[in-house]
mmCIF file of C-alpha atoms in Angstrom:
data_model
loop_
_atom_site.group_PDB
_atom_site.id
_atom_site.type_symbol
_atom_site.label_atom_id
_atom_site.label_comp_id
_atom_site.label_asym_id
_atom_site.label_seq_id
_atom_site.Cartn_x
_atom_site.Cartn_y
_atom_site.Cartn_z
ATOM 1 C CA MET A 1 -8.784 19.813 -98.861
ATOM 2 C CA LYS A 2 -7.515 16.253 -98.847
ATOM 3 C CA GLN A 3 -5.808 14.976 -95.755
ATOM 4 C CA LEU A 4 -2.105 14.307 -96.043
ATOM 5 C CA LEU A 5 -0.861 10.825 -95.275
ATOM 6 C CA ILE A 6 2.269 11.220 -93.175
ATOM 7 C CA THR A 7 4.515 8.174 -92.983
ATOM 8 C CA SER A 8 7.969 7.555 -91.570
ATOM 9 C CA SER A 9 11.084 8.220 -93.600
ATOM 10 C CA PRO A 10 12.886 7.511 -95.823
ATOM 11 C CA HIS A 11 10.769 8.729 -98.726
ATOM 12 C CA ILE A 12 12.601 7.232 -101.701
ATOM 13 C CA HIS A 13 10.840 6.664 -104.987
ATOM 14 C CA SER A 14 11.433 3.277 -106.541
ATOM 15 C CA ARG A 15 10.081 1.603 -109.639
ATOM 16 C CA TYR A 16 9.615 -1.557 -107.599
ATOM 17 C CA THR A 17 6.448 -2.330 -105.722
ATOM 18 C CA ILE A 18 6.307 -5.000 -103.019
ATOM 19 C CA ASP A 19 4.335 -7.256 -105.352
ATOM 20 C CA LYS A 20 6.852 -6.955 -108.175
ATOM 21 C CA ALA A 21 9.856 -7.415 -105.916
ATOM 22 C CA MET A 22 8.365 -10.508 -104.296
ATOM 23 C CA ARG A 23 7.570 -11.991 -107.696
ATOM 24 C CA GLU A 24 11.159 -11.561 -108.797
ATOM 25 C CA ILE A 25 12.502 -13.168 -105.626
ATOM 26 C CA LEU A 26 10.109 -16.077 -106.122
ATOM 27 C CA LEU A 27 11.379 -16.311 -109.692
ATOM 28 C CA ALA A 28 14.963 -16.404 -108.405
ATOM 29 C CA LEU A 29 14.032 -19.393 -106.236
ATOM 30 C CA LEU A 30 12.512 -21.289 -109.157
ATOM 31 C CA PRO A 31 15.786 -23.068 -110.121
ATOM 32 C CA ALA A 32 16.173 -24.313 -106.544
ATOM 33 C CA VAL A 33 12.566 -25.506 -106.520
ATOM 34 C CA LEU A 34 13.044 -27.390 -109.795
ATOM 35 C CA ALA A 35 16.267 -28.955 -108.506
ATOM 36 C CA ALA A 36 14.524 -30.056 -105.302
ATOM 37 C CA VAL A 37 11.703 -31.690 -107.256
ATOM 38 C CA TYR A 38 14.212 -33.356 -109.582
ATOM 39 C CA PHE A 39 16.266 -34.879 -106.764
ATOM 40 C CA PHE A 40 13.496 -35.632 -104.260
ATOM 41 C CA ARG A 41 10.462 -35.924 -106.571
ATOM 42 C CA LEU A 42 6.957 -36.042 -105.123
ATOM 43 C CA ASN A 43 8.052 -35.545 -101.521
ATOM 44 C CA ALA A 44 9.643 -32.218 -102.405
ATOM 45 C CA ALA A 45 6.627 -30.990 -104.385
ATOM 46 C CA LEU A 46 4.224 -31.812 -101.563
ATOM 47 C CA VAL A 47 6.321 -30.206 -98.831
ATOM 48 C CA ILE A 48 6.683 -27.037 -100.906
ATOM 49 C CA LEU A 49 2.989 -26.881 -101.803
ATOM 50 C CA ILE A 50 1.750 -27.450 -98.255
ATOM 51 C CA SER A 51 4.224 -24.957 -96.773
ATOM 52 C CA VAL A 52 3.180 -22.192 -99.158
ATOM 53 C CA LEU A 53 -0.553 -22.843 -98.749
ATOM 54 C CA ALA A 54 -0.246 -22.959 -94.950
ATOM 55 C CA ALA A 55 1.676 -19.659 -94.947
ATOM 56 C CA LEU A 56 -1.025 -17.980 -97.046
ATOM 57 C CA ALA A 57 -3.793 -19.362 -94.822
ATOM 58 C CA ALA A 58 -2.010 -18.285 -91.625
ATOM 59 C CA GLU A 59 -1.474 -14.757 -92.925
ATOM 60 C CA TYR A 60 -5.096 -14.458 -94.028
ATOM 61 C CA ALA A 61 -6.382 -15.702 -90.663
ATOM 62 C CA CYS A 62 -4.098 -13.409 -88.657
ATOM 63 C CA GLN A 63 -4.974 -10.305 -90.617
ATOM 64 C CA LYS A 64 -8.693 -11.055 -90.459
ATOM 65 C CA LEU A 65 -8.585 -11.643 -86.688
ATOM 66 C CA MET A 66 -6.590 -8.455 -86.081
ATOM 67 C CA GLY A 67 -8.725 -6.339 -88.386
ATOM 68 C CA ARG A 68 -5.870 -5.542 -90.749
ATOM 69 C CA PRO A 69 -5.999 -5.369 -94.556
ATOM 70 C CA VAL A 70 -5.462 -8.774 -96.116
ATOM 71 C CA THR A 71 -2.208 -8.787 -98.090
ATOM 72 C CA ILE A 72 -1.785 -12.420 -99.077
ATOM 73 C CA PHE A 73 -1.522 -11.453 -102.739
ATOM 74 C CA ASP A 74 1.616 -9.314 -102.301
ATOM 75 C CA GLY A 75 3.772 -12.458 -102.401
ATOM 76 C CA SER A 76 5.475 -12.022 -99.020
ATOM 77 C CA ALA A 77 3.616 -14.853 -97.280
ATOM 78 C CA ALA A 78 4.173 -17.179 -100.237
ATOM 79 C CA LEU A 79 7.872 -16.308 -100.157
ATOM 80 C CA THR A 80 8.094 -17.102 -96.442
ATOM 81 C CA GLY A 81 6.396 -20.458 -96.980
ATOM 82 C CA LEU A 82 8.647 -21.300 -99.920
ATOM 83 C CA LEU A 83 11.855 -20.349 -98.095
ATOM 84 C CA LEU A 84 10.815 -22.441 -95.119
ATOM 85 C CA ALA A 85 10.004 -25.415 -97.365
ATOM 86 C CA LEU A 86 13.438 -25.221 -98.973
ATOM 87 C CA CYS A 87 14.989 -25.487 -95.500
ATOM 88 C CA LEU A 88 13.065 -28.652 -94.574
ATOM 89 C CA PRO A 89 13.923 -32.354 -95.029
ATOM 90 C CA PRO A 90 12.201 -33.975 -98.018
ATOM 91 C CA ALA A 91 10.604 -36.730 -95.904
ATOM 92 C CA LEU A 92 9.133 -34.359 -93.319
ATOM 93 C CA PRO A 93 5.473 -35.125 -92.501
ATOM 94 C CA LEU A 94 3.254 -32.665 -94.316
ATOM 95 C CA TRP A 95 1.425 -31.559 -91.163
ATOM 96 C CA THR A 96 4.808 -30.621 -89.669
ATOM 97 C CA ALA A 97 5.655 -28.499 -92.692
ATOM 98 C CA ALA A 98 2.267 -26.761 -92.404
ATOM 99 C CA LEU A 99 2.826 -26.146 -88.705
ATOM 100 C CA GLY A 100 6.227 -24.628 -89.432
ATOM 101 C CA SER A 101 4.653 -22.184 -91.884
ATOM 102 C CA VAL A 102 2.081 -21.165 -89.272
ATOM 103 C CA PHE A 103 4.870 -20.519 -86.769
ATOM 104 C CA ALA A 104 6.825 -18.544 -89.357
ATOM 105 C CA ILE A 105 3.894 -16.278 -90.229
ATOM 106 C CA VAL A 106 2.272 -15.866 -86.817
ATOM 107 C CA ILE A 107 5.291 -15.774 -84.495
ATOM 108 C CA GLY A 108 7.951 -14.633 -86.941
ATOM 109 C CA LYS A 109 5.967 -11.932 -88.712
ATOM 110 C CA GLN A 110 2.458 -10.982 -87.638
ATOM 111 C CA VAL A 111 3.045 -10.608 -83.896
ATOM 112 C CA PHE A 112 5.619 -7.927 -84.708
ATOM 113 C CA GLY A 113 3.172 -6.002 -86.869
ATOM 114 C CA GLY A 114 3.425 -7.681 -90.241
ATOM 115 C CA LEU A 115 5.643 -7.108 -93.246
ATOM 116 C CA GLY A 116 8.464 -4.673 -92.542
ATOM 117 C CA CYS A 117 8.183 -4.856 -88.755
ATOM 118 C CA ASN A 118 9.597 -8.302 -88.004
ATOM 119 C CA VAL A 119 12.859 -8.516 -86.074
ATOM 120 C CA PHE A 120 13.834 -12.009 -87.212
ATOM 121 C CA ASN A 121 13.761 -13.779 -90.545
ATOM 122 C CA PRO A 122 10.311 -15.435 -90.422
ATOM 123 C CA ALA A 123 11.268 -18.577 -92.345
ATOM 124 C CA HIS A 124 14.160 -19.287 -89.980
ATOM 125 C CA ILE A 125 11.909 -18.671 -86.984
ATOM 126 C CA GLY A 126 9.644 -21.425 -88.288
ATOM 127 C CA ARG A 127 12.581 -23.740 -88.892
ATOM 128 C CA ALA A 128 14.143 -23.068 -85.482
ATOM 129 C CA ILE A 129 10.859 -23.812 -83.694
ATOM 130 C CA LEU A 130 10.422 -27.059 -85.603
ATOM 131 C CA LEU A 131 14.029 -28.056 -84.968
ATOM 132 C CA THR A 132 13.793 -27.576 -81.213
ATOM 133 C CA SER A 133 10.319 -29.086 -80.804
ATOM 134 C CA MET A 134 10.558 -31.932 -83.328
ATOM 135 C CA PRO A 135 14.263 -32.782 -83.638
ATOM 136 C CA VAL A 136 13.715 -36.353 -84.836
ATOM 137 C CA GLN A 137 11.526 -35.395 -87.790
ATOM 138 C CA MET A 138 13.741 -32.427 -88.637
ATOM 139 C CA THR A 139 16.929 -34.483 -88.733
ATOM 140 C CA PHE A 140 15.663 -37.501 -90.667
ATOM 141 C CA TRP A 141 17.287 -37.204 -94.073
ATOM 142 C CA THR A 142 16.595 -39.182 -97.223
ATOM 143 C CA ALA A 143 18.956 -39.768 -100.107
ATOM 144 C CA PRO A 144 18.136 -38.264 -103.518
ATOM 145 C CA LEU A 145 16.401 -40.633 -105.899
ATOM 146 C CA ASN A 146 19.379 -40.347 -108.250
ATOM 147 C CA THR A 147 21.800 -41.726 -105.673
ATOM 148 C CA ASP A 148 23.181 -45.146 -106.492
ATOM 149 C CA ALA A 149 21.636 -47.759 -104.210
ATOM 150 C CA ILE A 150 24.873 -49.480 -103.347
ATOM 151 C CA SER A 151 26.625 -46.256 -102.356
ATOM 152 C CA VAL A 152 23.700 -45.208 -100.163
ATOM 153 C CA ALA A 153 23.549 -48.574 -98.469
ATOM 154 C CA THR A 154 27.304 -48.460 -97.926
ATOM 155 C CA GLN A 155 27.041 -45.122 -96.138
ATOM 156 C CA SER A 156 23.956 -45.944 -94.078
ATOM 157 C CA ALA A 157 24.310 -49.644 -93.316
ATOM 158 C CA GLY A 158 28.050 -50.292 -93.477
ATOM 159 C CA LYS A 159 30.212 -52.022 -96.098
ATOM 160 C CA THR A 160 29.649 -55.568 -94.857
ATOM 161 C CA ASP A 161 26.004 -55.734 -95.843
ATOM 162 C CA ALA A 162 26.048 -53.068 -98.570
ATOM 163 C CA VAL A 163 25.153 -55.355 -101.438
ATOM 164 C CA SER A 164 22.227 -57.006 -99.669
ATOM 165 C CA SER A 165 20.948 -53.627 -98.472
ATOM 166 C CA ALA A 166 21.178 -52.201 -101.970
ATOM 167 C CA THR A 167 19.207 -55.108 -103.400
ATOM 168 C CA ARG A 168 16.507 -54.753 -100.777
ATOM 169 C CA LEU A 169 16.236 -50.980 -101.223
ATOM 170 C CA ALA A 170 16.431 -50.819 -105.013
ATOM 171 C CA GLY A 171 13.363 -49.143 -106.431
ATOM 172 C CA GLN A 172 12.461 -47.643 -103.063
ATOM 173 C CA MET A 173 15.000 -44.844 -102.886
ATOM 174 C CA ASP A 174 12.547 -42.431 -101.311
ATOM 175 C CA ALA A 175 12.691 -44.577 -98.165
ATOM 176 C CA VAL A 176 16.488 -44.658 -97.877
ATOM 177 C CA SER A 177 17.854 -42.675 -94.945
ATOM 178 C CA SER A 178 21.277 -41.100 -95.289
ATOM 179 C CA ALA A 179 23.373 -38.737 -93.202
ATOM 180 C CA THR A 180 23.984 -35.243 -94.521
ATOM 181 C CA PRO A 181 27.518 -34.322 -95.642
ATOM 182 C CA LEU A 182 27.920 -32.046 -92.612
ATOM 183 C CA ALA A 183 27.040 -34.894 -90.259
ATOM 184 C CA GLN A 184 29.492 -37.163 -92.043
ATOM 185 C CA SER A 185 32.279 -34.575 -91.955
ATOM 186 C CA ARG A 186 31.762 -34.021 -88.216
ATOM 187 C CA ALA A 187 32.943 -37.609 -87.718
ATOM 188 C CA LEU A 188 36.421 -36.473 -88.802
ATOM 189 C CA GLU A 189 36.761 -34.806 -85.413
ATOM 190 C CA TYR A 190 36.675 -38.220 -83.742
ATOM 191 C CA ALA A 191 38.951 -40.138 -86.098
ATOM 192 C CA SER A 192 41.447 -41.847 -83.778
ATOM 193 C CA SER A 193 43.781 -43.209 -86.445
ATOM 194 C CA PRO A 194 44.824 -42.596 -90.053
ATOM 195 C CA GLU A 195 42.811 -45.667 -91.057
ATOM 196 C CA ALA A 196 39.660 -44.296 -89.422
ATOM 197 C CA PHE A 197 40.249 -40.906 -91.071
ATOM 198 C CA SER A 198 40.633 -42.561 -94.470
ATOM 199 C CA THR A 199 37.453 -44.605 -93.966
ATOM 200 C CA ILE A 200 35.449 -41.486 -93.135
ATOM 201 C CA THR A 201 36.781 -39.448 -96.049
ATOM 202 C CA ASP A 202 36.130 -42.315 -98.468
ATOM 203 C CA ALA A 203 32.466 -42.342 -97.402
ATOM 204 C CA LEU A 204 32.019 -38.600 -98.024
ATOM 205 C CA PRO A 205 30.244 -37.527 -101.227
ATOM 206 C CA ASN A 206 32.559 -36.236 -103.925
ATOM 207 C CA LEU A 207 32.697 -32.526 -104.630
ATOM 208 C CA PHE A 208 30.890 -32.868 -107.957
ATOM 209 C CA ASP A 209 27.871 -34.474 -106.288
ATOM 210 C CA MET A 210 28.076 -31.768 -103.613
ATOM 211 C CA PHE A 211 28.034 -29.068 -106.296
ATOM 212 C CA ILE A 212 25.112 -30.376 -108.360
ATOM 213 C CA GLY A 213 23.049 -31.358 -105.311
ATOM 214 C CA ASN A 214 23.028 -35.149 -105.527
ATOM 215 C CA ILE A 215 23.353 -35.447 -101.738
ATOM 216 C CA SER A 216 21.173 -35.703 -98.656
ATOM 217 C CA GLY A 217 19.973 -32.460 -97.147
ATOM 218 C CA SER A 218 17.163 -29.961 -97.029
ATOM 219 C CA LEU A 219 15.190 -29.423 -100.216
ATOM 220 C CA GLY A 220 16.730 -26.178 -101.343
ATOM 221 C CA GLU A 221 20.235 -26.276 -99.931
ATOM 222 C CA THR A 222 21.843 -28.966 -102.076
ATOM 223 C CA CYS A 223 22.070 -27.658 -105.660
ATOM 224 C CA ALA A 224 24.728 -24.944 -105.817
ATOM 225 C CA PRO A 225 24.196 -23.923 -109.491
ATOM 226 C CA ALA A 226 20.487 -23.298 -108.864
ATOM 227 C CA LEU A 227 21.180 -21.157 -105.802
ATOM 228 C CA LEU A 228 24.008 -19.236 -107.481
ATOM 229 C CA MET A 229 21.814 -18.559 -110.495
ATOM 230 C CA GLY A 230 19.046 -17.178 -108.293
ATOM 231 C CA GLY A 231 21.437 -15.185 -106.111
ATOM 232 C CA LEU A 232 23.181 -13.547 -109.061
ATOM 233 C CA PHE A 233 19.788 -12.667 -110.526
ATOM 234 C CA LEU A 234 18.828 -10.877 -107.287
ATOM 235 C CA ILE A 235 22.125 -8.961 -107.260
ATOM 236 C CA TRP A 236 21.651 -7.967 -110.906
ATOM 237 C CA ARG A 237 18.109 -6.761 -110.236
ATOM 238 C CA GLY A 238 19.281 -4.780 -107.217
ATOM 239 C CA HIS A 239 17.191 -6.676 -104.664
ATOM 240 C CA ILE A 240 20.159 -7.657 -102.491
ATOM 241 C CA ASP A 241 23.562 -6.201 -101.689
ATOM 242 C CA TRP A 242 26.454 -8.321 -102.944
ATOM 243 C CA ARG A 243 28.434 -7.595 -99.770
ATOM 244 C CA ILE A 244 26.420 -9.907 -97.530
ATOM 245 C CA PRO A 245 26.724 -13.139 -99.580
ATOM 246 C CA VAL A 246 30.312 -12.451 -100.654
ATOM 247 C CA TYR A 247 31.634 -11.618 -97.181
ATOM 248 C CA TYR A 248 29.541 -14.355 -95.549
ATOM 249 C CA ILE A 249 30.663 -17.150 -97.867
ATOM 250 C CA GLY A 250 34.202 -15.759 -98.020
ATOM 251 C CA SER A 251 34.581 -15.617 -94.241
ATOM 252 C CA VAL A 252 33.352 -19.208 -93.867
ATOM 253 C CA PHE A 253 35.822 -20.325 -96.528
ATOM 254 C CA LEU A 254 38.767 -18.522 -94.888
ATOM 255 C CA ILE A 255 37.990 -19.692 -91.350
ATOM 256 C CA MET A 256 37.469 -23.260 -92.474
ATOM 257 C CA SER A 257 40.694 -23.064 -94.535
ATOM 258 C CA ALA A 258 42.623 -22.087 -91.419
ATOM 259 C CA TYR A 259 40.945 -24.858 -89.460
ATOM 260 C CA ALA A 260 41.663 -27.412 -92.187
ATOM 261 C CA THR A 261 45.329 -26.378 -92.249
ATOM 262 C CA ALA A 262 45.604 -26.729 -88.482
ATOM 263 C CA ARG A 263 43.945 -30.159 -88.548
ATOM 264 C CA GLY A 264 45.700 -31.394 -91.671
ATOM 265 C CA TYR A 265 42.493 -31.994 -93.632
ATOM 266 C CA GLY A 266 43.482 -30.453 -96.936
ATOM 267 C CA MET A 267 41.915 -27.675 -98.985
ATOM 268 C CA TRP A 268 38.941 -29.807 -100.009
ATOM 269 C CA TYR A 269 37.518 -29.198 -96.526
ATOM 270 C CA PRO A 270 36.621 -25.474 -96.847
ATOM 271 C CA VAL A 271 35.102 -26.087 -100.285
ATOM 272 C CA TYR A 272 33.090 -28.902 -98.738
ATOM 273 C CA GLN A 273 31.866 -26.598 -95.970
ATOM 274 C CA VAL A 274 30.740 -23.950 -98.472
ATOM 275 C CA LEU A 275 28.780 -26.447 -100.570
ATOM 276 C CA ALA A 276 27.320 -28.396 -97.638
ATOM 277 C CA GLY A 277 24.333 -27.364 -95.572
ATOM 278 C CA GLY A 278 22.348 -24.176 -95.925
ATOM 279 C CA LEU A 279 25.186 -21.710 -96.444
ATOM 280 C CA LEU A 280 24.394 -20.764 -100.040
ATOM 281 C CA ILE A 281 20.637 -20.398 -99.618
ATOM 282 C CA GLY A 282 21.210 -18.596 -96.328
ATOM 283 C CA ALA A 283 23.754 -16.192 -97.809
ATOM 284 C CA PHE A 284 21.696 -15.206 -100.852
ATOM 285 C CA PHE A 285 18.088 -15.509 -99.706
ATOM 286 C CA MET A 286 17.955 -15.361 -95.880
ATOM 287 C CA ALA A 287 20.743 -13.122 -94.630
ATOM 288 C CA THR A 288 19.894 -10.495 -97.268
ATOM 289 C CA ASP A 289 16.324 -10.004 -96.037
ATOM 290 C CA TRP A 290 15.561 -6.296 -96.352
ATOM 291 C CA VAL A 291 13.929 -5.971 -92.956
ATOM 292 C CA THR A 292 16.346 -7.925 -90.782
ATOM 293 C CA SER A 293 19.726 -6.965 -92.314
ATOM 294 C CA PRO A 294 21.654 -3.696 -91.711
ATOM 295 C CA LEU A 295 21.033 -0.590 -93.775
ATOM 296 C CA THR A 296 24.599 0.658 -94.283
ATOM 297 C CA ALA A 297 27.321 -0.873 -96.439
ATOM 298 C CA LYS A 298 29.739 -1.043 -93.511
ATOM 299 C CA GLY A 299 27.054 -2.566 -91.337
ATOM 300 C CA ARG A 300 26.336 -5.257 -93.899
ATOM 301 C CA ILE A 301 29.995 -6.241 -93.981
ATOM 302 C CA ILE A 302 30.089 -6.498 -90.178
ATOM 303 C CA PHE A 303 26.828 -8.435 -90.281
ATOM 304 C CA ALA A 304 28.197 -10.903 -92.853
ATOM 305 C CA LEU A 305 31.482 -11.418 -91.006
ATOM 306 C CA GLY A 306 29.551 -12.110 -87.816
ATOM 307 C CA LEU A 307 27.460 -14.657 -89.692
ATOM 308 C CA GLY A 308 30.574 -16.384 -90.988
ATOM 309 C CA LEU A 309 32.202 -16.585 -87.565
ATOM 310 C CA LEU A 310 29.054 -17.880 -85.854
ATOM 311 C CA THR A 311 28.370 -20.430 -88.592
ATOM 312 C CA CYS A 312 31.870 -21.876 -88.270
ATOM 313 C CA LEU A 313 31.728 -21.962 -84.467
ATOM 314 C CA LEU A 314 28.363 -23.706 -84.466
ATOM 315 C CA ARG A 315 29.377 -26.202 -87.130
ATOM 316 C CA LEU A 316 32.615 -27.102 -85.397
ATOM 317 C CA LYS A 317 31.832 -26.869 -81.689
ATOM 318 C CA SER A 318 28.088 -27.123 -81.084
ATOM 319 C CA GLY A 319 25.949 -30.214 -80.793
ATOM 320 C CA TYR A 320 24.214 -29.203 -84.017
ATOM 321 C CA VAL A 321 26.212 -29.784 -87.218
ATOM 322 C CA GLU A 322 24.541 -26.920 -89.123
ATOM 323 C CA GLY A 323 24.953 -23.316 -88.039
ATOM 324 C CA VAL A 324 23.336 -21.099 -90.676
ATOM 325 C CA CYS A 325 19.839 -20.856 -89.197
ATOM 326 C CA TYR A 326 20.867 -19.867 -85.688
ATOM 327 C CA SER A 327 23.673 -17.615 -86.945
ATOM 328 C CA ILE A 328 21.192 -15.562 -88.960
ATOM 329 C CA LEU A 329 18.744 -15.329 -86.060
ATOM 330 C CA ILE A 330 21.494 -14.215 -83.656
ATOM 331 C CA MET A 331 22.775 -11.569 -86.070
ATOM 332 C CA ASN A 332 19.181 -10.407 -86.704
ATOM 333 C CA MET A 333 19.085 -9.449 -83.016
ATOM 334 C CA LEU A 334 22.253 -7.383 -83.469
ATOM 335 C CA THR A 335 21.078 -5.572 -86.601
ATOM 336 C CA PRO A 336 19.667 -2.504 -84.741
ATOM 337 C CA LEU A 337 22.933 -2.188 -82.813
ATOM 338 C CA ILE A 338 24.993 -2.483 -86.003
ATOM 339 C CA ASP A 339 22.821 0.162 -87.675
ATOM 340 C CA ARG A 340 23.255 2.476 -84.705
ATOM 341 C CA TYR A 341 27.052 2.393 -84.770
ATOM 342 C CA THR A 342 27.534 2.385 -88.544
ATOM 343 C CA ARG A 343 25.036 5.054 -89.529
ATOM 344 C CA ARG A 344 26.404 7.952 -91.489
ATOM 345 C CA ARG A 345 27.160 11.183 -89.727
ATOM 346 C CA VAL A 346 24.686 13.971 -90.410
ATOM 347 C CA PHE A 347 26.275 16.758 -92.467
ATOM 348 C CA GLY A 348 26.931 19.943 -90.476
ATOM 349 C CA ARG A 349 26.524 18.347 -87.057
ATOM 350 C CA ASP A 350 29.193 18.339 -84.367
ATOM 351 C CA LYS A 351 30.461 15.026 -83.058
#
């Protein structure tokens, strides 16, 4: 008589295997990868390649050392490396990207027991560690190669020497440093006069450039059409629940709309906040992680609203202009509590 393999519930049959699901999520990220390579060229390709290879190597080494079955071909480690790469600056040293992938796999995933046991989103664990330990490298941003030289020089060097800077930097756009839109918009908080406010707003990228991704930022967080295409594909295939991205993005938009009204910024400001930073990639690809997000529909709504509130608070009041990474990690900690208080009542049981 064969021994029975008893595993924990729930026992739900699905046509999806881990391998197939991971392949489809990787496919959903393909538009963002192509956009990153288009805007940041060779730098983007190298950071992505090294991050993925380092994640695969770290997973293989961990599982070998711990005597566990090697699962590097299920796609989960490659997905972690790719997600981390898309959250990194294009000019990041390659050894730093590799180190981030090692942190993501070892500390964010394997120490908890591997796939399905991690408490936090592994890619954001890697990014958070890099951000706190190497803040200079992680906050050095380069302008896309498609950015006009004069406009970049105007933003980074000032209007007085814009023309000379543009001439000197022409043909070397991969070396041009430029502040991210979130960093530029934070300066609005310190505008002491209408003239200063107008100067700051004039230097901000227009909403069309924000939408297509022709701005400074992490590799995978700039091109909204690519991220929306991938996110809608995941919703259509049933890999993610629409509630998390919709309530997350919607809550950020509403809170920032109220803030813009109170400050007199105009309705361009909440749109700017939705398109800037890692909100879109975080909402569709990070916050929806199967392991670290709540199980119930009500819990997912609470989870998403908490993400929106924390993201806005961190963006507006913290010393760090981006809030998506830490918001997701904080809400990951609260996921078991949310599941506990939103779980469905068992039929036939007294309160």
